[in-house]
Amino acid sequence: MNLQRENWSSKLGFILAASGSAIGLGNIWKFPYVAGENGGAAFIIVYLICTAIIGLPVLFAEILIGRTTQLNPVGAFKNLVASQNSKLFWSSVGGMGIIAGFVILSFYSVVAGWSLGYIYESVSGVFFNAEIFNSDEHFSSLISNPIWTVLVHTVFMALTMIIVFLGVQNGIEKGSKILMPLLFFILILLVLRGITLEGANKGIEFILYPDWSKITVNSILEALGQAFFTLSLGMGAMLTYGSYMSEKDSIPTSGLQIVFLDTLIALIAGLAIFSAVFAANLNPNSGPGLIFQTLPIVFTKMPGGYYFSILFFILLTIAALTSAISLLEVVVAFFVDELSWKRNRAVVVFGLISIIIGIPSALSFNILSDYKILGLTWFDLAEFLSSNILLPLGGLMISVFVGWIWGKSKVFENIKKGSENIFLEKKWILEVWLIFLKFLSPILIFLVLFRSLNLF
Ligand code: PHE
């Protein structure tokens, strides 16, 4: 084992870094539009149930594997099984997480790049140029420009690399300690602005009153996929962050805090966005373009919109940045632990590889838009593969590992270390947790996978 492996300097450091990973484009870009398309409050309720019965148990399991082994996903699984054959099998499960990290980064940093580019657009005041501004055309003209999409993606990746380069304590932890409070502060300003707009109540109603007619089997599976994506589960990010955690800190308490913060931020972001969208009399279900096409119009209609537009895109970029660093960290940790690479070298090499893999995604909106694999552009394929296949499959394997393979006594012994929460330490709670991991999550995740592969 690597003796110089760093740890978080404090429990707060872990909570902020892990919520930084969880809170990202998934909360602020994806959650509102997916909820908008699936009946608002009804979808939110289904999503909350999925988070409680699948997300939370899998999150505990992932952090537990990381903290127990103090290793990256491949090393961690290898360390916990005995026979050669199982070592090979379970390290490839860890390896799948590392590949998933690249696949996610390749489309994530493209959307994050748009957000970064939109900070510039909002500062320039272009949204407010009433004579010529058309937000749909503006967005289309930006993303159809290959130089722009590749440039903003590359700048965003460079920012990610700088933070990961600085290390666990000085980069990721310090960065999260500055960026996360800033994110909370900006979001509070935005939601206060949103809900005090005239006509905001229709947006608030949309979030509060469920329209069950919009809920289909697909929306349930979508909610489950979203719960995974937003909690950064199924690819080893939480496992890796857990590996820098000390045995003095409690996994159940930290896990609950992370889920609470992640869910709270998604709800507040939804509230801020929908109250503003409804107040401006616009459509809440405009899909992925909600943020880049609908919101700029919303800003032009609200008092102080110029400043709020800048704040909004800074918020989105910060959220994406603290998630992207966790994606890159998974790969870096693997090369540092397993192959004894220097951290700096791993960051530069894999940062550059991520930039290169992301380029076809950045070009999926222009030069490569007609170049399709299985009917999907590179960008759509990367998103589909990660959210619908790699993350659920990873989550399934993690549940099976902790539920069936590791051994109950070891699982219980390890999860109790550092526990300060008397309720969560009760034997029956732990038993219920394990039963969820053994049966409920594998079955439900299996259904998601089947559905994704169009098998029913
Ligand atoms: N949780 C992040 C978000 O919601 C995305 C992510 C997924 C990050 C998987 C790391 C690992 O945006």
Short mmCIF file of C-alpha atoms and ligand atoms in Angstrom, two decimals:
data_model
loop_
_atom_site.label_atom_id
_atom_site.label_comp_id
_atom_site.label_asym_id
_atom_site.label_seq_id
_atom_site.Cartn_x
_atom_site.Cartn_y
_atom_site.Cartn_z
CA MET A 1 0.00 0.00 0.00
CA ASN A 2 1.05 3.53 -0.70
CA LEU A 3 2.27 4.95 2.61
CA GLN A 4 2.00 8.52 1.48
CA ARG A 5 -1.66 8.27 0.64
CA GLU A 6 -3.43 11.45 1.75
CA ASN A 7 -6.55 11.69 3.90
CA TRP A 8 -9.17 14.40 4.26
CA SER A 9 -8.05 16.81 6.96
CA SER A 10 -11.48 16.77 8.58
CA LYS A 11 -14.91 15.24 8.45
CA LEU A 12 -16.27 18.49 7.01
CA GLY A 13 -13.68 18.23 4.26
CA PHE A 14 -15.08 14.86 3.25
CA ILE A 15 -18.72 16.00 3.40
CA LEU A 16 -18.02 19.07 1.25
CA ALA A 17 -15.92 17.20 -1.29
CA ALA A 18 -18.42 14.33 -1.56
CA SER A 19 -21.40 16.67 -1.83
CA GLY A 20 -19.36 18.63 -4.36
CA SER A 21 -19.12 15.44 -6.39
CA ALA A 22 -22.81 14.71 -5.98
CA ILE A 23 -24.07 18.23 -6.65
CA GLY A 24 -23.43 18.97 -10.29
CA LEU A 25 -25.02 19.32 -13.69
CA GLY A 26 -27.27 16.46 -12.58
CA ASN A 27 -28.93 18.71 -10.00
CA ILE A 28 -29.06 22.04 -11.76
CA TRP A 29 -29.18 21.19 -15.46
CA LYS A 30 -30.73 17.73 -15.62
CA PHE A 31 -33.04 17.40 -12.62
CA PRO A 32 -35.23 20.44 -13.42
CA TYR A 33 -35.76 19.51 -17.06
CA VAL A 34 -36.38 15.83 -16.37
CA ALA A 35 -38.85 16.78 -13.61
CA GLY A 36 -40.39 19.30 -16.01
CA GLU A 37 -40.99 16.61 -18.61
CA ASN A 38 -42.31 14.04 -16.14
CA GLY A 39 -45.05 15.81 -14.23
CA GLY A 40 -43.12 18.01 -11.77
CA ALA A 41 -43.96 17.04 -8.18
CA ALA A 42 -45.03 13.51 -9.13
CA PHE A 43 -41.59 12.81 -10.55
CA ILE A 44 -39.94 14.41 -7.54
CA ILE A 45 -41.79 12.05 -5.18
CA VAL A 46 -40.76 8.98 -7.19
CA TYR A 47 -37.21 10.28 -7.30
CA LEU A 48 -37.15 10.79 -3.51
CA ILE A 49 -38.34 7.22 -2.97
CA CYS A 50 -35.64 5.88 -5.34
CA THR A 51 -33.01 7.92 -3.52
CA ALA A 52 -34.11 6.59 -0.14
CA ILE A 53 -34.43 2.91 -1.00
CA ILE A 54 -31.64 2.49 -3.56
CA GLY A 55 -29.41 5.57 -3.60
CA LEU A 56 -28.74 5.75 0.12
CA PRO A 57 -27.99 2.02 0.65
CA VAL A 58 -25.65 1.92 -2.36
CA LEU A 59 -23.94 5.13 -1.22
CA PHE A 60 -23.21 3.58 2.21
CA ALA A 61 -21.88 0.47 0.46
CA GLU A 62 -19.58 2.42 -1.84
CA ILE A 63 -18.11 4.61 0.86
CA LEU A 64 -17.68 1.54 3.04
CA ILE A 65 -15.64 -0.36 0.44
CA GLY A 66 -13.41 2.70 -0.04
CA ARG A 67 -12.90 3.47 3.62
CA THR A 68 -12.21 -0.12 4.61
CA THR A 69 -9.55 -0.66 1.95
CA GLN A 70 -8.22 2.92 1.62
CA LEU A 71 -7.79 2.12 -2.08
CA ASN A 72 -9.03 3.00 -5.57
CA PRO A 73 -11.92 0.94 -7.08
CA VAL A 74 -9.73 -1.74 -8.69
CA GLY A 75 -7.40 -2.18 -5.72
CA ALA A 76 -10.31 -2.10 -3.28
CA PHE A 77 -12.19 -5.03 -4.78
CA LYS A 78 -8.98 -6.98 -5.30
CA ASN A 79 -8.13 -6.46 -1.68
CA LEU A 80 -11.42 -7.76 -0.36
CA VAL A 81 -11.69 -11.09 -2.17
CA ALA A 82 -9.50 -14.11 -1.73
CA SER A 83 -9.34 -16.36 -4.78
CA GLN A 84 -7.42 -15.47 -7.95
CA ASN A 85 -10.50 -15.85 -10.11
CA SER A 86 -12.60 -13.58 -7.96
CA LYS A 87 -9.76 -11.08 -7.85
CA LEU A 88 -9.79 -10.94 -11.64
CA PHE A 89 -13.55 -10.63 -11.85
CA TRP A 90 -13.95 -7.99 -9.15
CA SER A 91 -11.01 -5.91 -10.31
CA SER A 92 -12.64 -5.73 -13.70
CA VAL A 93 -15.76 -4.37 -11.99
CA GLY A 94 -13.51 -1.64 -10.54
CA GLY A 95 -11.95 -1.22 -13.97
CA MET A 96 -15.39 -0.68 -15.47
CA GLY A 97 -15.79 2.23 -13.03
CA ILE A 98 -12.59 3.78 -14.28
CA ILE A 99 -13.76 3.50 -17.89
CA ALA A 100 -17.15 4.93 -16.87
CA GLY A 101 -15.27 7.91 -15.42
CA PHE A 102 -13.80 8.69 -18.84
CA VAL A 103 -17.11 8.16 -20.61
CA ILE A 104 -18.92 10.52 -18.23
CA LEU A 105 -16.20 13.15 -18.36
CA SER A 106 -16.31 13.10 -22.15
CA PHE A 107 -19.84 14.51 -22.30
CA TYR A 108 -19.94 16.17 -18.88
CA SER A 109 -17.11 18.56 -19.62
CA VAL A 110 -18.80 19.57 -22.87
CA VAL A 111 -21.99 20.75 -21.13
CA ALA A 112 -19.88 22.21 -18.32
CA GLY A 113 -17.93 24.04 -21.02
CA TRP A 114 -21.17 25.56 -22.37
CA SER A 115 -21.91 26.77 -18.88
CA LEU A 116 -18.46 28.33 -18.62
CA GLY A 117 -18.97 29.93 -22.02
CA TYR A 118 -22.33 31.28 -20.87
CA ILE A 119 -20.65 33.15 -18.01
CA TYR A 120 -18.93 35.15 -20.72
CA GLU A 121 -22.17 35.48 -22.71
CA SER A 122 -24.02 36.82 -19.69
CA VAL A 123 -21.26 39.26 -18.74
CA SER A 124 -21.26 40.56 -22.33
CA GLY A 125 -24.95 41.41 -21.89
CA VAL A 126 -25.87 39.79 -25.21
CA PHE A 127 -29.13 38.39 -23.75
CA PHE A 128 -30.34 41.92 -23.24
CA ASN A 129 -29.83 43.07 -26.77
CA ALA A 130 -33.57 43.00 -27.43
CA GLU A 131 -33.45 43.83 -31.14
CA ILE A 132 -31.35 40.92 -32.25
CA PHE A 133 -31.39 38.40 -29.42
CA ASN A 134 -33.10 35.10 -29.96
CA SER A 135 -32.02 32.65 -27.28
CA ASP A 136 -32.64 29.51 -29.38
CA GLU A 137 -30.71 30.86 -32.32
CA HIS A 138 -27.97 32.14 -30.06
CA PHE A 139 -27.51 28.75 -28.41
CA SER A 140 -27.62 26.93 -31.76
CA SER A 141 -25.11 29.28 -33.30
CA LEU A 142 -22.72 28.78 -30.37
CA ILE A 143 -22.88 25.00 -30.29
CA SER A 144 -22.68 24.73 -34.06
CA ASN A 145 -19.31 26.43 -33.88
CA PRO A 146 -16.69 23.68 -33.43
CA ILE A 147 -14.03 26.10 -32.21
CA TRP A 148 -16.29 27.38 -29.44
CA THR A 149 -17.44 23.94 -28.21
CA VAL A 150 -13.92 22.49 -28.22
CA LEU A 151 -12.43 25.60 -26.62
CA VAL A 152 -14.86 25.83 -23.70
CA HIS A 153 -14.60 22.08 -23.09
CA THR A 154 -10.80 22.31 -23.01
CA VAL A 155 -10.73 25.32 -20.69
CA PHE A 156 -13.13 23.58 -18.33
CA MET A 157 -10.98 20.43 -18.30
CA ALA A 158 -7.89 22.52 -17.64
CA LEU A 159 -9.57 24.03 -14.54
CA THR A 160 -10.47 20.52 -13.38
CA MET A 161 -6.89 19.35 -13.89
CA ILE A 162 -5.45 22.24 -11.87
CA ILE A 163 -7.54 21.36 -8.81
CA VAL A 164 -6.83 17.61 -8.99
CA PHE A 165 -3.14 18.37 -9.60
CA LEU A 166 -2.95 20.20 -6.26
CA GLY A 167 -3.83 17.02 -4.37
CA VAL A 168 -6.51 15.67 -2.07
CA GLN A 169 -6.14 18.17 0.77
CA ASN A 170 -4.75 21.20 -1.03
CA GLY A 171 -6.73 20.80 -4.22
CA ILE A 172 -9.98 18.88 -3.84
CA GLU A 173 -10.66 19.60 -0.18
CA LYS A 174 -9.61 23.24 -0.21
CA GLY A 175 -11.36 23.85 -3.52
CA SER A 176 -14.58 22.32 -2.17
CA LYS A 177 -14.34 24.34 1.02
CA ILE A 178 -14.31 27.54 -1.00
CA LEU A 179 -16.58 26.57 -3.88
CA MET A 180 -19.37 24.77 -2.04
CA PRO A 181 -20.26 27.61 0.38
CA LEU A 182 -20.13 29.98 -2.61
CA LEU A 183 -22.50 27.67 -4.46
CA PHE A 184 -24.96 27.60 -1.54
CA PHE A 185 -24.82 31.37 -1.23
CA ILE A 186 -25.47 32.01 -4.93
CA LEU A 187 -28.29 29.49 -4.99
CA ILE A 188 -30.01 31.17 -2.03
CA LEU A 189 -29.81 34.54 -3.81
CA LEU A 190 -31.26 33.00 -6.95
CA VAL A 191 -34.13 31.23 -5.22
CA LEU A 192 -35.05 34.38 -3.28
CA ARG A 193 -35.13 36.25 -6.59
CA GLY A 194 -37.16 33.49 -8.25
CA ILE A 195 -39.88 33.08 -5.65
CA THR A 196 -40.42 36.81 -5.19
CA LEU A 197 -41.15 37.38 -8.88
CA GLU A 198 -44.71 38.14 -9.84
CA GLY A 199 -46.37 34.95 -11.06
CA ALA A 200 -43.82 32.72 -9.34
CA ASN A 201 -46.58 30.87 -7.48
CA LYS A 202 -47.43 28.85 -10.62
CA GLY A 203 -43.89 27.51 -10.62
CA ILE A 204 -44.05 26.72 -6.91
CA GLU A 205 -47.33 24.86 -7.50
CA PHE A 206 -45.71 22.90 -10.31
CA ILE A 207 -43.08 21.66 -7.86
CA LEU A 208 -45.60 20.99 -5.08
CA TYR A 209 -48.66 19.46 -6.77
CA PRO A 210 -48.07 16.11 -8.41
CA ASP A 211 -49.52 15.33 -11.83
CA TRP A 212 -49.58 11.53 -11.59
CA SER A 213 -50.91 11.13 -15.12
CA LYS A 214 -47.42 11.91 -16.43
CA ILE A 215 -45.79 9.07 -14.50
CA THR A 216 -45.06 6.03 -16.65
CA VAL A 217 -42.76 3.03 -16.15
CA ASN A 218 -40.21 5.04 -18.04
CA SER A 219 -40.38 7.94 -15.61
CA ILE A 220 -39.79 5.57 -12.70
CA LEU A 221 -36.71 4.17 -14.40
CA GLU A 222 -35.63 7.67 -15.29
CA ALA A 223 -35.96 8.63 -11.60
CA LEU A 224 -33.81 5.68 -10.57
CA GLY A 225 -31.14 6.53 -13.15
CA GLN A 226 -31.21 10.12 -11.97
CA ALA A 227 -30.78 9.03 -8.32
CA PHE A 228 -27.64 7.15 -9.33
CA PHE A 229 -26.19 9.86 -11.49
CA THR A 230 -26.81 12.67 -9.05
CA LEU A 231 -25.27 10.80 -6.12
CA SER A 232 -22.21 9.95 -8.25
CA LEU A 233 -22.86 6.25 -7.66
CA GLY A 234 -21.82 3.17 -9.56
CA MET A 235 -18.41 4.17 -10.90
CA GLY A 236 -16.23 4.43 -7.83
CA ALA A 237 -16.21 8.20 -7.23
CA MET A 238 -17.75 7.82 -3.78
CA LEU A 239 -15.59 4.76 -3.18
CA THR A 240 -12.46 6.77 -3.98
CA TYR A 241 -13.56 9.72 -1.84
CA GLY A 242 -14.42 7.24 0.92
CA SER A 243 -10.88 5.86 0.68
CA TYR A 244 -9.54 9.19 1.95
CA MET A 245 -11.89 9.05 4.94
CA SER A 246 -10.78 8.19 8.43
CA GLU A 247 -12.21 5.33 10.48
CA LYS A 248 -13.09 7.84 13.17
CA ASP A 249 -15.89 9.28 11.06
CA SER A 250 -19.29 7.73 10.65
CA ILE A 251 -20.36 6.48 7.23
CA PRO A 252 -24.13 6.45 7.87
CA THR A 253 -24.10 10.01 9.25
CA SER A 254 -21.90 11.36 6.46
CA GLY A 255 -23.89 9.46 3.83
CA LEU A 256 -27.16 10.91 5.10
CA GLN A 257 -25.70 14.41 5.11
CA ILE A 258 -24.51 14.02 1.51
CA VAL A 259 -27.90 12.74 0.31
CA PHE A 260 -29.66 15.50 2.23
CA LEU A 261 -27.51 18.25 0.71
CA ASP A 262 -27.70 16.80 -2.79
CA THR A 263 -31.49 16.50 -2.67
CA LEU A 264 -31.93 19.91 -1.09
CA ILE A 265 -29.85 21.58 -3.78
CA ALA A 266 -31.77 19.84 -6.58
CA LEU A 267 -35.07 20.95 -5.04
CA ILE A 268 -33.94 24.53 -4.47
CA ALA A 269 -32.51 24.72 -7.99
CA GLY A 270 -35.82 23.37 -9.34
CA LEU A 271 -37.74 25.92 -7.28
CA ALA A 272 -35.54 28.81 -8.43
CA ILE A 273 -35.74 27.79 -12.08
CA PHE A 274 -39.45 26.93 -12.26
CA SER A 275 -40.62 29.98 -10.35
CA ALA A 276 -38.67 32.16 -12.78
CA VAL A 277 -39.76 30.21 -15.88
CA PHE A 278 -43.45 30.34 -14.91
CA ALA A 279 -43.20 34.00 -13.90
CA ALA A 280 -41.95 34.71 -17.42
CA ASN A 281 -44.85 32.67 -18.87
CA LEU A 282 -42.55 30.19 -20.54
CA ASN A 283 -42.75 26.45 -21.00
CA PRO A 284 -41.23 24.24 -18.25
CA ASN A 285 -40.74 21.19 -20.45
CA SER A 286 -38.33 22.38 -23.04
CA GLY A 287 -35.88 19.55 -22.23
CA PRO A 288 -32.11 19.88 -22.12
CA GLY A 289 -32.35 23.40 -23.54
CA LEU A 290 -34.24 24.64 -20.47
CA ILE A 291 -31.16 26.24 -18.99
CA PHE A 292 -29.42 27.52 -22.09
CA GLN A 293 -32.44 28.48 -24.18
CA THR A 294 -35.29 29.27 -21.79
CA LEU A 295 -33.41 30.85 -18.89
CA PRO A 296 -31.69 33.63 -20.89
CA ILE A 297 -35.17 34.90 -21.87
CA VAL A 298 -36.28 34.61 -18.26
CA PHE A 299 -33.35 36.79 -17.18
CA THR A 300 -34.30 39.53 -19.63
CA LYS A 301 -37.73 39.69 -18.04
CA MET A 302 -36.65 39.91 -14.40
CA PRO A 303 -35.46 42.93 -12.47
CA GLY A 304 -31.72 42.63 -11.92
CA GLY A 305 -31.63 39.89 -14.57
CA TYR A 306 -28.18 40.89 -15.84
CA TYR A 307 -26.54 40.14 -12.49
CA PHE A 308 -28.64 37.07 -11.83
CA SER A 309 -27.71 35.61 -15.21
CA ILE A 310 -24.00 35.94 -14.40
CA LEU A 311 -24.52 34.43 -10.95
CA PHE A 312 -26.53 31.56 -12.37
CA PHE A 313 -23.88 30.44 -14.86
CA ILE A 314 -21.14 30.81 -12.23
CA LEU A 315 -23.23 28.56 -9.98
CA LEU A 316 -23.66 25.94 -12.71
CA THR A 317 -19.96 25.98 -13.56
CA ILE A 318 -18.89 25.59 -9.91
CA ALA A 319 -21.29 22.69 -9.45
CA ALA A 320 -19.92 20.99 -12.57
CA LEU A 321 -16.31 21.63 -11.57
CA THR A 322 -16.54 19.97 -8.16
CA SER A 323 -18.12 16.93 -9.86
CA ALA A 324 -15.61 16.74 -12.70
CA ILE A 325 -12.73 16.71 -10.22
CA SER A 326 -14.19 13.59 -8.60
CA LEU A 327 -14.42 11.91 -12.01
CA LEU A 328 -10.78 12.64 -12.80
CA GLU A 329 -9.69 11.69 -9.28
CA VAL A 330 -10.98 8.11 -9.72
CA VAL A 331 -8.61 7.53 -12.64
CA VAL A 332 -5.74 9.34 -10.95
CA ALA A 333 -6.15 7.34 -7.72
CA PHE A 334 -6.03 4.11 -9.69
CA PHE A 335 -2.74 4.95 -11.39
CA VAL A 336 -1.21 6.34 -8.22
CA ASP A 337 -2.18 3.37 -6.01
CA GLU A 338 -1.86 0.47 -8.39
CA LEU A 339 0.91 1.49 -10.74
CA SER A 340 2.78 3.85 -8.37
CA TRP A 341 2.53 6.77 -10.76
CA LYS A 342 3.25 10.25 -9.47
CA ARG A 343 0.03 12.15 -8.96
CA ASN A 344 1.16 15.04 -11.20
CA ARG A 345 1.95 12.76 -14.07
CA ALA A 346 -1.38 10.89 -13.77
CA VAL A 347 -3.30 14.19 -13.75
CA VAL A 348 -1.56 15.53 -16.84
CA VAL A 349 -1.77 12.30 -18.83
CA PHE A 350 -5.39 11.47 -18.03
CA GLY A 351 -6.52 15.08 -18.12
CA LEU A 352 -5.16 15.30 -21.66
CA ILE A 353 -6.75 11.98 -22.60
CA SER A 354 -10.09 13.24 -21.24
CA ILE A 355 -9.74 16.37 -23.33
CA ILE A 356 -9.13 14.25 -26.42
CA ILE A 357 -11.99 11.83 -25.74
CA GLY A 358 -14.28 14.81 -25.14
CA ILE A 359 -13.53 16.39 -28.51
CA PRO A 360 -15.85 14.10 -30.54
CA SER A 361 -18.58 14.95 -27.99
CA ALA A 362 -17.90 18.64 -28.45
CA LEU A 363 -18.08 18.13 -32.20
CA SER A 364 -21.33 16.14 -31.98
CA PHE A 365 -23.24 19.39 -32.31
CA ASN A 366 -21.50 20.54 -35.43
CA ILE A 367 -18.95 18.75 -37.62
CA LEU A 368 -19.81 15.25 -36.37
CA SER A 369 -23.56 15.74 -35.98
CA ASP A 370 -24.32 13.27 -38.77
CA TYR A 371 -21.79 10.74 -37.65
CA LYS A 372 -23.83 8.25 -35.62
CA ILE A 373 -23.12 5.03 -33.79
CA LEU A 374 -26.27 2.94 -33.10
CA GLY A 375 -28.25 5.97 -34.20
CA LEU A 376 -26.67 8.23 -31.58
CA THR A 377 -24.04 10.94 -31.78
CA TRP A 378 -20.87 10.42 -29.76
CA PHE A 379 -22.22 12.82 -27.12
CA ASP A 380 -25.60 11.05 -26.86
CA LEU A 381 -23.92 7.67 -26.86
CA ALA A 382 -21.61 8.66 -23.98
CA GLU A 383 -24.54 9.99 -21.99
CA PHE A 384 -26.68 6.95 -22.71
CA LEU A 385 -23.90 4.48 -21.96
CA SER A 386 -22.98 6.03 -18.64
CA SER A 387 -26.39 6.90 -17.19
CA ASN A 388 -28.27 3.88 -18.50
CA ILE A 389 -25.71 1.11 -18.53
CA LEU A 390 -22.35 1.67 -16.82
CA LEU A 391 -23.58 3.38 -13.63
CA PRO A 392 -26.53 1.02 -13.00
CA LEU A 393 -24.32 -2.00 -13.75
CA GLY A 394 -21.66 -0.68 -11.36
CA GLY A 395 -24.32 -0.05 -8.70
CA LEU A 396 -25.66 -3.55 -9.21
CA MET A 397 -22.23 -5.09 -8.71
CA ILE A 398 -21.55 -2.98 -5.61
CA SER A 399 -24.87 -4.06 -4.08
CA VAL A 400 -24.19 -7.71 -4.88
CA PHE A 401 -20.67 -7.45 -3.48
CA VAL A 402 -21.67 -5.96 -0.15
CA GLY A 403 -24.96 -7.89 0.07
CA TRP A 404 -23.71 -11.35 -0.91
CA ILE A 405 -19.94 -11.66 -1.28
CA TRP A 406 -18.09 -9.70 1.38
CA GLY A 407 -19.66 -11.46 4.36
CA LYS A 408 -22.16 -10.03 6.80
CA SER A 409 -19.96 -10.01 9.87
CA LYS A 410 -17.18 -8.10 8.12
CA VAL A 411 -19.62 -5.66 6.60
CA PHE A 412 -21.22 -4.94 9.97
CA GLU A 413 -17.90 -4.74 11.76
CA ASN A 414 -16.59 -2.16 9.30
CA ILE A 415 -19.65 0.00 8.97
CA LYS A 416 -19.84 0.35 12.75
CA LYS A 417 -16.38 1.89 12.93
CA GLY A 418 -16.62 5.55 13.75
CA SER A 419 -20.37 5.38 14.09
CA GLU A 420 -21.76 8.03 16.31
CA ASN A 421 -25.34 7.68 15.28
CA ILE A 422 -27.07 5.44 17.82
CA PHE A 423 -30.14 5.00 15.65
CA LEU A 424 -28.22 3.85 12.57
CA GLU A 425 -26.13 1.49 14.63
CA LYS A 426 -29.15 -0.50 15.74
CA LYS A 427 -28.89 -4.04 14.51
CA TRP A 428 -32.24 -4.12 12.75
CA ILE A 429 -31.41 -0.98 10.77
CA LEU A 430 -28.23 -2.56 9.51
CA GLU A 431 -30.15 -5.76 8.70
CA VAL A 432 -32.70 -3.78 6.68
CA TRP A 433 -29.87 -2.01 4.86
CA LEU A 434 -28.33 -5.32 3.90
CA ILE A 435 -31.64 -6.76 2.76
CA PHE A 436 -32.13 -3.71 0.51
CA LEU A 437 -28.70 -4.30 -0.97
CA LYS A 438 -29.29 -8.02 -1.37
CA PHE A 439 -32.67 -7.96 -3.04
CA LEU A 440 -34.28 -4.62 -3.70
CA SER A 441 -31.50 -2.76 -5.41
CA PRO A 442 -30.29 -5.65 -7.62
CA ILE A 443 -33.83 -6.34 -8.81
CA LEU A 444 -34.72 -2.73 -9.51
CA ILE A 445 -31.40 -1.96 -11.15
CA PHE A 446 -31.79 -5.05 -13.28
CA LEU A 447 -35.09 -3.70 -14.54
CA VAL A 448 -33.41 -0.40 -15.45
CA LEU A 449 -30.75 -2.25 -17.41
CA PHE A 450 -33.28 -4.41 -19.20
CA ARG A 451 -35.29 -1.39 -20.11
CA SER A 452 -32.21 0.50 -21.31
CA LEU A 453 -31.31 -2.34 -23.58
CA ASN A 454 -34.87 -2.36 -24.87
CA LEU A 455 -35.41 -5.89 -23.72
CA PHE A 456 -38.97 -5.28 -22.55
N1 PHE B 1 -23.18 13.61 -9.51
C1 PHE B 1 -22.77 14.41 -10.60
C2 PHE B 1 -23.92 15.34 -10.99
O1 PHE B 1 -24.99 15.26 -10.49
C3 PHE B 1 -22.32 13.61 -11.78
C4 PHE B 1 -21.35 12.51 -11.47
C5 PHE B 1 -21.69 11.19 -11.75
C6 PHE B 1 -20.13 12.79 -10.87
C7 PHE B 1 -20.85 10.16 -11.43
C8 PHE B 1 -19.27 11.75 -10.54
C9 PHE B 1 -19.63 10.45 -10.81
O2 PHE B 1 -23.77 16.18 -11.83
#
